[in-house]
CSV table of C-alpha atoms in Angstrom, one decimal:
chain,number,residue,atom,x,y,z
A,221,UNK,CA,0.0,0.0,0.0
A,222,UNK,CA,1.3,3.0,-0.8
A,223,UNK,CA,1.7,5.9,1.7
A,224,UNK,CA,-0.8,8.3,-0.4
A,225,UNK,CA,-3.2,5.6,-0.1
A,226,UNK,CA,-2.8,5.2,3.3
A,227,UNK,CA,-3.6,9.3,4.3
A,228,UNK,CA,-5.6,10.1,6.7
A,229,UNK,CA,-8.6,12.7,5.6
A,230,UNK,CA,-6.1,15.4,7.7
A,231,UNK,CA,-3.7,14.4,5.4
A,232,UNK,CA,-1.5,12.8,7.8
A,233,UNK,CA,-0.1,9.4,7.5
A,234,UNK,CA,-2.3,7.2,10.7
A,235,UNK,CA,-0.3,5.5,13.3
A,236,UNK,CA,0.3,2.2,13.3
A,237,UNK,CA,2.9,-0.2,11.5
A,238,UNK,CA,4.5,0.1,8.2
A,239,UNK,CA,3.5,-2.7,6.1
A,240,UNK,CA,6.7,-2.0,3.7
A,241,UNK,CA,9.2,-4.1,3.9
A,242,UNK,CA,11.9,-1.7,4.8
A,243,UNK,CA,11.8,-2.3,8.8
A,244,UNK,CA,12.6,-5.8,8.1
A,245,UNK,CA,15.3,-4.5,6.0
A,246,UNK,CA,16.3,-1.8,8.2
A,247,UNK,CA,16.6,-4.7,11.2
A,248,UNK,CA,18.6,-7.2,9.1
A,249,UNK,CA,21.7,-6.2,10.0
A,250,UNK,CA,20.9,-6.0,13.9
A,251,UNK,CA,19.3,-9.7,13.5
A,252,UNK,CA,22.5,-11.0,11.9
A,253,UNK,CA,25.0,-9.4,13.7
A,254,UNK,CA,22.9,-10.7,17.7
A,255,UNK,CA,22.7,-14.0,16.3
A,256,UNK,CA,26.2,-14.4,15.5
A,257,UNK,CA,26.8,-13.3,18.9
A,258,UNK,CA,24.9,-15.9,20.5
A,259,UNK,CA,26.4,-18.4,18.2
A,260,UNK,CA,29.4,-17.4,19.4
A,261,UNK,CA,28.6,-17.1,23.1
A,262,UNK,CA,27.3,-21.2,22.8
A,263,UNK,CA,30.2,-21.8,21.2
A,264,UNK,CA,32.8,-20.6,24.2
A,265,UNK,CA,30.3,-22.0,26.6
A,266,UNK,CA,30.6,-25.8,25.4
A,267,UNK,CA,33.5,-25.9,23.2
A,268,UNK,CA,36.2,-28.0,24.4
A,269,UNK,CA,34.3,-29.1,28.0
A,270,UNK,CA,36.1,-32.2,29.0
A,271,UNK,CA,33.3,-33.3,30.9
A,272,UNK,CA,31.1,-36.0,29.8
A,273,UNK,CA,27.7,-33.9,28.8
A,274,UNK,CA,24.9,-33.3,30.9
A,275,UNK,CA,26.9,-34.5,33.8
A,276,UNK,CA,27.3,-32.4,37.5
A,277,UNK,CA,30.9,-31.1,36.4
A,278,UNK,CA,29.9,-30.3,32.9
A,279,UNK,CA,27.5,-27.7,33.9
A,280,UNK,CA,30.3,-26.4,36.5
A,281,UNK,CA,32.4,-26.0,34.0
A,282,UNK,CA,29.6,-24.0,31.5
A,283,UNK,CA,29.1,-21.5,34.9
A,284,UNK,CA,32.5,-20.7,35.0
A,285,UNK,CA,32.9,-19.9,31.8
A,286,UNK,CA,29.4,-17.9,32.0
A,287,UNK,CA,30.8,-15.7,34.5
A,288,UNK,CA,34.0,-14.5,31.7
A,289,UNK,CA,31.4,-14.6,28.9
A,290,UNK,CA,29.1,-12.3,31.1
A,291,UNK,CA,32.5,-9.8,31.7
A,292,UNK,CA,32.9,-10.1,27.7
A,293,UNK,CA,29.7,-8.9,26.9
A,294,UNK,CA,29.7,-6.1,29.9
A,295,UNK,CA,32.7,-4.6,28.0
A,296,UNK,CA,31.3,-4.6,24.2
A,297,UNK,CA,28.0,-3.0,25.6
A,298,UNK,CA,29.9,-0.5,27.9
A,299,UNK,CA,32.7,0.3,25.1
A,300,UNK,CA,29.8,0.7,21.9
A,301,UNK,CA,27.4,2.7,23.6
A,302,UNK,CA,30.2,5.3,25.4
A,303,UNK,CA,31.9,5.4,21.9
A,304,UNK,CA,28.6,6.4,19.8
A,305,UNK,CA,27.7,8.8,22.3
A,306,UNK,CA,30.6,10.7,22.8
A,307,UNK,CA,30.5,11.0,19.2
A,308,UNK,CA,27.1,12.2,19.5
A,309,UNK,CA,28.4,14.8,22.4
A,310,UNK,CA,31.4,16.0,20.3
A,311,UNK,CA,29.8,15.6,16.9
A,312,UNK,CA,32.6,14.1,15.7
A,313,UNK,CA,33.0,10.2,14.5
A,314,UNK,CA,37.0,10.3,15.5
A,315,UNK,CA,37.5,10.8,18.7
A,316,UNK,CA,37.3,8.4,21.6
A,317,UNK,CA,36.9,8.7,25.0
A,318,UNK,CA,40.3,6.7,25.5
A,319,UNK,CA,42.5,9.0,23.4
A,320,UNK,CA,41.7,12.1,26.0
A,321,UNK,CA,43.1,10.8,28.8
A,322,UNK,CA,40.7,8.1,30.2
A,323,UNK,CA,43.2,5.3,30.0
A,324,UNK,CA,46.1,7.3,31.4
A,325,UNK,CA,44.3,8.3,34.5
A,326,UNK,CA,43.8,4.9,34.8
A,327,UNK,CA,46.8,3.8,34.7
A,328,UNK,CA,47.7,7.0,37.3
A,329,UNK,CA,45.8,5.9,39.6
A,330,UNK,CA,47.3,2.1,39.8
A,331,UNK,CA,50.7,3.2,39.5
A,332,UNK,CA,49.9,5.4,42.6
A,333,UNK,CA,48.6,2.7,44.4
A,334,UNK,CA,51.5,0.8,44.0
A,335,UNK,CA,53.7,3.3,44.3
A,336,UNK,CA,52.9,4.8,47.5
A,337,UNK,CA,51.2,1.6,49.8
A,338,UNK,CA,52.9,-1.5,47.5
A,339,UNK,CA,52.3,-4.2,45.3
A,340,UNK,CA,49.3,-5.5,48.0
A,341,UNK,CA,47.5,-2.6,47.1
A,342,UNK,CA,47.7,-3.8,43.5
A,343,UNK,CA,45.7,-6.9,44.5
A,344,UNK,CA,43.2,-5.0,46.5
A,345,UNK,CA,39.7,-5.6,45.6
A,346,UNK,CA,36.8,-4.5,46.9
A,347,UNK,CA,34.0,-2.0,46.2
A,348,UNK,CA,35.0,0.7,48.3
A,349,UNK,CA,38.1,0.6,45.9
A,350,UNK,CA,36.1,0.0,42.4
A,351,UNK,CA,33.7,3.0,44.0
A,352,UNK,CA,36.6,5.3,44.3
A,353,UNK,CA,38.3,4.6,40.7
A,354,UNK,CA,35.6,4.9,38.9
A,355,UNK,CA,33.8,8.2,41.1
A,356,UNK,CA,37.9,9.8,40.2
A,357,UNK,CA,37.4,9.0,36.5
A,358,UNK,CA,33.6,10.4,36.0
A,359,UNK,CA,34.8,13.3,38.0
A,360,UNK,CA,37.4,14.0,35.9
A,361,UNK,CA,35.9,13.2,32.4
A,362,UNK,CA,33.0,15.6,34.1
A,363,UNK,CA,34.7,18.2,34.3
A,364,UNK,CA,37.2,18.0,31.7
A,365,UNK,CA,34.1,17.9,28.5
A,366,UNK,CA,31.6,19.3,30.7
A,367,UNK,CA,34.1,22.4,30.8
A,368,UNK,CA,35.2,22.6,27.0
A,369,UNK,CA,32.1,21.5,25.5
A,370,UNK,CA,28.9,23.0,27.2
A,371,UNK,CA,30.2,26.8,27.4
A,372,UNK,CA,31.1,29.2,25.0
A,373,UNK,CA,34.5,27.8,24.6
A,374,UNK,CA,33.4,24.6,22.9
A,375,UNK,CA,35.8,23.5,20.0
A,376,UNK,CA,36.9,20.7,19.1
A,377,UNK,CA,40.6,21.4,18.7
A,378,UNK,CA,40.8,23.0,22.6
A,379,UNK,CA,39.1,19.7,23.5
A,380,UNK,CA,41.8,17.0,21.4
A,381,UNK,CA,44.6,19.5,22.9
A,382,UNK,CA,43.8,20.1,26.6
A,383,UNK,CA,43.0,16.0,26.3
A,384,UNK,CA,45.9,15.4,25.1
A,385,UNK,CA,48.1,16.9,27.4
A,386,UNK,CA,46.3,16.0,30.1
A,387,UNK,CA,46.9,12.0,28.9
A,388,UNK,CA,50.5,13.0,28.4
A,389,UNK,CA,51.0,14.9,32.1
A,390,UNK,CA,49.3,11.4,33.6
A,391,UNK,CA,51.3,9.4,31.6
A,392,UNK,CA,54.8,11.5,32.6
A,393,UNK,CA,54.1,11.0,36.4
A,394,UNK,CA,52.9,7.4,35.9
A,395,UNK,CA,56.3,6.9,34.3
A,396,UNK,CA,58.2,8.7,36.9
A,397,UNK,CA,57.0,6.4,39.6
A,398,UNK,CA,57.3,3.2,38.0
A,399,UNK,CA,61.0,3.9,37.4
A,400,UNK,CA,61.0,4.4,41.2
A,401,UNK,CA,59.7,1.0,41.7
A,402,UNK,CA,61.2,-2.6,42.7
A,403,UNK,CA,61.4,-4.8,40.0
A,404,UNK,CA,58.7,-7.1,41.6
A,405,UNK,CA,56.2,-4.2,42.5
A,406,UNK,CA,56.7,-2.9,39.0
A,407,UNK,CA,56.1,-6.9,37.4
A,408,UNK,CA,52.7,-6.8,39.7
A,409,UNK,CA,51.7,-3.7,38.3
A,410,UNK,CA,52.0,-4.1,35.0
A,411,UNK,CA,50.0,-7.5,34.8
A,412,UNK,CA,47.1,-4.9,36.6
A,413,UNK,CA,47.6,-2.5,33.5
A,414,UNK,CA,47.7,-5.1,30.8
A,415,UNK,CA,44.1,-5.0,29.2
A,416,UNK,CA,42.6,-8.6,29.8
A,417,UNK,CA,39.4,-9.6,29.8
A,418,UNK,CA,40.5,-12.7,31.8
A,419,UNK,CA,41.6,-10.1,35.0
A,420,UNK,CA,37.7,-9.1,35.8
A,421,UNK,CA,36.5,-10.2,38.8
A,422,UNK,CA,33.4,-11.7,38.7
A,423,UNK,CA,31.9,-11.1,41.7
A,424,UNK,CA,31.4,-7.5,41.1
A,425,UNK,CA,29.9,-8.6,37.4
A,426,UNK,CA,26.4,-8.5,38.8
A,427,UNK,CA,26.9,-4.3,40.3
A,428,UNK,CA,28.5,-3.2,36.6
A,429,UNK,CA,26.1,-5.0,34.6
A,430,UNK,CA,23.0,-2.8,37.0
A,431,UNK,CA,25.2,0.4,36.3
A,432,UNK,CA,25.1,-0.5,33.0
A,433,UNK,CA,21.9,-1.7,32.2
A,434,UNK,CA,20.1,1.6,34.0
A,435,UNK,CA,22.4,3.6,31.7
A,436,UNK,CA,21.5,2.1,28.5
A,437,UNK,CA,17.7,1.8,29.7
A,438,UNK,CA,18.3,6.0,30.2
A,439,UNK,CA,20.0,6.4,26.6
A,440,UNK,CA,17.3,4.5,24.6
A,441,UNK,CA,14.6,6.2,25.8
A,442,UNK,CA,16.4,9.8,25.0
A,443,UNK,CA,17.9,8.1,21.4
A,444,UNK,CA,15.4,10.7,19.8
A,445,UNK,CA,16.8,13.5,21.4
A,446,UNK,CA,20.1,12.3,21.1
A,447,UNK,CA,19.6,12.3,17.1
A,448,UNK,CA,19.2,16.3,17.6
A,449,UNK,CA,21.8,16.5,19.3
A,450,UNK,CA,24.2,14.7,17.1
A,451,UNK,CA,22.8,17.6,14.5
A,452,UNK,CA,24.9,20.2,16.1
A,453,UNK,CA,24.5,23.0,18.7
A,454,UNK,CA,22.6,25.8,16.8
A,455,UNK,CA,20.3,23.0,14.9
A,456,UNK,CA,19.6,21.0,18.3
A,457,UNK,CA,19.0,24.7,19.9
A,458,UNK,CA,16.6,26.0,17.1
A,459,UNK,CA,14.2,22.6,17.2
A,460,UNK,CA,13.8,23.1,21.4
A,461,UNK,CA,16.8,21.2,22.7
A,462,UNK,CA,18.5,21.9,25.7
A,463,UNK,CA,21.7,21.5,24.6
A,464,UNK,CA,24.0,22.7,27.3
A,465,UNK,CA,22.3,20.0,29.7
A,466,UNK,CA,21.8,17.1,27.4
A,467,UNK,CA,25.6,17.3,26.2
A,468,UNK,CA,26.8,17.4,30.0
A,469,UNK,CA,24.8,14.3,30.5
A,470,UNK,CA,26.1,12.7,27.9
A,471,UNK,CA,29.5,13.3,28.9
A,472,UNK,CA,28.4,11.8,32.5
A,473,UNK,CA,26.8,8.9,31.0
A,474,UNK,CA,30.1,8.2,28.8
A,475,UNK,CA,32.4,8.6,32.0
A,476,UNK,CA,30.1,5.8,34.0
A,477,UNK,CA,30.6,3.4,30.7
A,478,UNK,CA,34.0,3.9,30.2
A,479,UNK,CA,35.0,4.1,34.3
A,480,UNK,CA,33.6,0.2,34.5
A,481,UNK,CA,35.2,-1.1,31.5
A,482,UNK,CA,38.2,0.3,32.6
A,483,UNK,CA,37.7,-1.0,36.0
A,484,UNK,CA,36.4,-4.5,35.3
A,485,UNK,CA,39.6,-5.3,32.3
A,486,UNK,CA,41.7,-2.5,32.4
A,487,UNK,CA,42.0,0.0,29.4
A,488,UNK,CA,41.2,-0.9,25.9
A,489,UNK,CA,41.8,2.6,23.5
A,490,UNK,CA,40.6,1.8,20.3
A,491,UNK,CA,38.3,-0.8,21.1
A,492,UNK,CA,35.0,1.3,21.0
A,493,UNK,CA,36.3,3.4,18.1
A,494,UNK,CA,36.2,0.2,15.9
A,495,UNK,CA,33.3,-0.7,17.2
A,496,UNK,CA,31.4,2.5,16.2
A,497,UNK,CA,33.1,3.1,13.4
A,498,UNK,CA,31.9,-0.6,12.0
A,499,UNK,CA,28.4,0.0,12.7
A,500,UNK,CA,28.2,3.4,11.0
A,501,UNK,CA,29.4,1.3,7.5
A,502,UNK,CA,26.5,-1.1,8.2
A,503,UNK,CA,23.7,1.1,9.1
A,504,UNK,CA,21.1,2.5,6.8
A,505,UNK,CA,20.7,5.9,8.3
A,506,UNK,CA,22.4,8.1,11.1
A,507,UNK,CA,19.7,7.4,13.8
A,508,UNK,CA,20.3,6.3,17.5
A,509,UNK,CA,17.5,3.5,17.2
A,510,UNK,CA,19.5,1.9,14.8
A,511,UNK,CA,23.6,2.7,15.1
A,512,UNK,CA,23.3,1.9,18.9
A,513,UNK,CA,21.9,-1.8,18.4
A,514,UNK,CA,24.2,-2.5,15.7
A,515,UNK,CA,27.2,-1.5,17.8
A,516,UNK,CA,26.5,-3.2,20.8
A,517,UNK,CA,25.9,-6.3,18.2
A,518,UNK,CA,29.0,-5.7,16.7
A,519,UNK,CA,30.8,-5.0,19.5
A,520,UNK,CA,29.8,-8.7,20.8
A,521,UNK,CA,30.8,-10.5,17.8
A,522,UNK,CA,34.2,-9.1,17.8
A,523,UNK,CA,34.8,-9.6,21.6
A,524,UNK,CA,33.3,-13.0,21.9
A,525,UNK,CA,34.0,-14.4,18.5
A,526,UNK,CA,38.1,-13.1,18.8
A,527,UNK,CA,37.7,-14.6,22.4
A,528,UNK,CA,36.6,-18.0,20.9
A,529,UNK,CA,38.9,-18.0,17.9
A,530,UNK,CA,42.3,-17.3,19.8
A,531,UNK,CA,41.4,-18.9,23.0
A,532,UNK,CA,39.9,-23.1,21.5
A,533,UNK,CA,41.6,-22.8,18.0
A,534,UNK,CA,45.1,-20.9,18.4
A,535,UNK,CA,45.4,-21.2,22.2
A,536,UNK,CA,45.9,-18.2,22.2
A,537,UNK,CA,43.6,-16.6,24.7
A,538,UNK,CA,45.6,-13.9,26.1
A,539,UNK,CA,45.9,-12.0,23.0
A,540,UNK,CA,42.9,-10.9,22.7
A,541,UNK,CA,43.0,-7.6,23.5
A,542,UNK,CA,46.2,-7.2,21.8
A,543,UNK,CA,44.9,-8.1,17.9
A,544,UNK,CA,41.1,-6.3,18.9
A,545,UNK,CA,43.6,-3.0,20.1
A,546,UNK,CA,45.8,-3.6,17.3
A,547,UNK,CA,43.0,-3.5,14.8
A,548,UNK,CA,41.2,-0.7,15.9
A,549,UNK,CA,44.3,1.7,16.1
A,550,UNK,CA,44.9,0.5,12.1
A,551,UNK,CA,41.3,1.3,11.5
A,552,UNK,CA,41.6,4.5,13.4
A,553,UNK,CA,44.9,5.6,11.7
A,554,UNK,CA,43.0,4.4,8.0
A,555,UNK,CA,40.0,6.7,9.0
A,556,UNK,CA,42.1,9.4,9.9
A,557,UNK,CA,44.0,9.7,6.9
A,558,UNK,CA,40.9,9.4,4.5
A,559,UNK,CA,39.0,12.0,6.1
A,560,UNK,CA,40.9,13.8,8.8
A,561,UNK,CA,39.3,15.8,12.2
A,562,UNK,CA,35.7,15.6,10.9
């Protein structure tokens, strides 16, 4: 049926679904993408279980291996949705959250740790501990793009520069310490610094996945206003939008993703940026409903399927992070050449 046949006498197209087959369309790419996640989540699950199946220790081992799969897919949703919206925030599709600073204040704050109470403070866990990290790192990400982006200074290139030095200054004093360390306080540290999806502890899985779950739950019901936002300051202010507030949300909302990634496996810098960059090739338009789906979609594939490849096929499980990082800064670098700060 075509949409003039389908006019109401006001002239305005009635409510209800679209019989055309474009949603269906429109959706393929989400469908493909979840179900090759789930594929691969079975896949890690009961690949390779020595036990005989159906039996009391082969379900012990499929709960173990639930509680890394669950820290897996905790990081993919965390690391898509923080990516597309700071893009949103900053409209701008190269920047990440990790190249201004995030994962050098993480790796501040460790090498403090260490540095000033030992390697037991390294191995400190506790929620008191993950409460503090990740309140520093939403403070500071706050404060920093709630400062350069919601006043009348906002730019882009005062952003990437303040950012920047800011990752470098953390990164100096970081140094400076850990050449001030024993060789065995500074061998502890660095396994706490190495990105790993294998280092999350799992008992505070259940408190990240809530943080996460109530942000996402936030961000789809605003994606509309979010697709205003992404239009720009002046267009986003003409149509009604509260920009200054929505954008310093955003930047909250992005400091809470990024600050329990961080915290659950440790820094991951170009992780997201492949991610969204991926799942702006594969959708059909610009809109929130659709990009955010397909990243988070995406994002699991690529975690979970990387996970499953290197870890049962190459034995190789502890390079995960390493070929994901590597090929996001390759993408990142291929990006920036073609098209440049835009």
């Amino acid at each position: 049926m075509t949409d003039i046949a389908r006019l109401s006498p006001e002239g305005v197209l009635p409510e209800g679904p679209d019989p055309s087959p474009s949603r269906l369309r429109q959706a393929l790419p989400v469908i493909i993408v979840f179900s090759a996640a789930i594929l691969f989540a079975i896949a890690i699950l009961v690949y390779g279980n020595p036990a005989a199946p159906g039996s009391d220790g082969y379900w012990v081992i499929v709960r173990s291996r639930l509680g890394s799969l669950g820290t897996i897919a905790l990081v993919a949703v965390c690391q898509a949705v923080a990516t597309v919206l700071f893009h949103t925030a900053t409209s701008n599709r190269i920047l990440t959250p990790s190249i201004l600073g995030f994962d050098a204040l993480y790796v501040l704050t460790q090498t403090a740790l260490v540095f000033f109470f030992g390697s037991a403070a390294a191995g400190l866990e506790g929620i008191p501990k993950i409460l503090a990290q990740s309140g520093l790192m939403i403070l500071f990400a706050t404060g920093l793009y709630g400062w350069l982006f919601s006043g009348k200074r906002a730019n882009l290139h005062l952003l990437l520069l303040v950012g920047i030095v800011l990752g470098i200054g953390f990164g100096s004093v970081s140094t400076f310490m850990q050449r001030m360390l024993t060789p065995s306080d500074f061998d502890v540290l660095s396994a706490k610094l190495f990105g790993s999806i294998g280092q999350g502890n799992i008992a505070y899985l259940p408190y990240a996945a809530a943080i996460a779950l109530a942000v996402f739950i936030y961000v789809w019901r605003k994606r509309k206003t979010y697709d205003v936002v992404a239009l720009g300051r002046d267009t986003a202010v003409s149509l009604g939008i509260n920009y200054r507030r929505e954008v310093v949300i955003v930047l909250v909302l992005v400091s809470v993703l990024i600050s329990v990634s961080v915290t659950m496996v440790g820094p991951m810098t170009f992780y997201g940026f492949l991610v969204a960059t991926l799942a702006y090739q594969f959708a059909r338009n610009d809109s929130h409903g659709e990009i955010l789906p397909l990243a988070i979609g995406i994002g699991l594939v690529t975690l979970i399927g990387a996970t499953f490849v290197l870890k049962h096929i190459f034995s190789a499980g502890g390079l995960v992070t390493v070929i994901i990082e590597f090929a996001g800064g390759l993408l990142f670098l291929i990006v920036l050449l073609r098209k440049g700060l835009r």
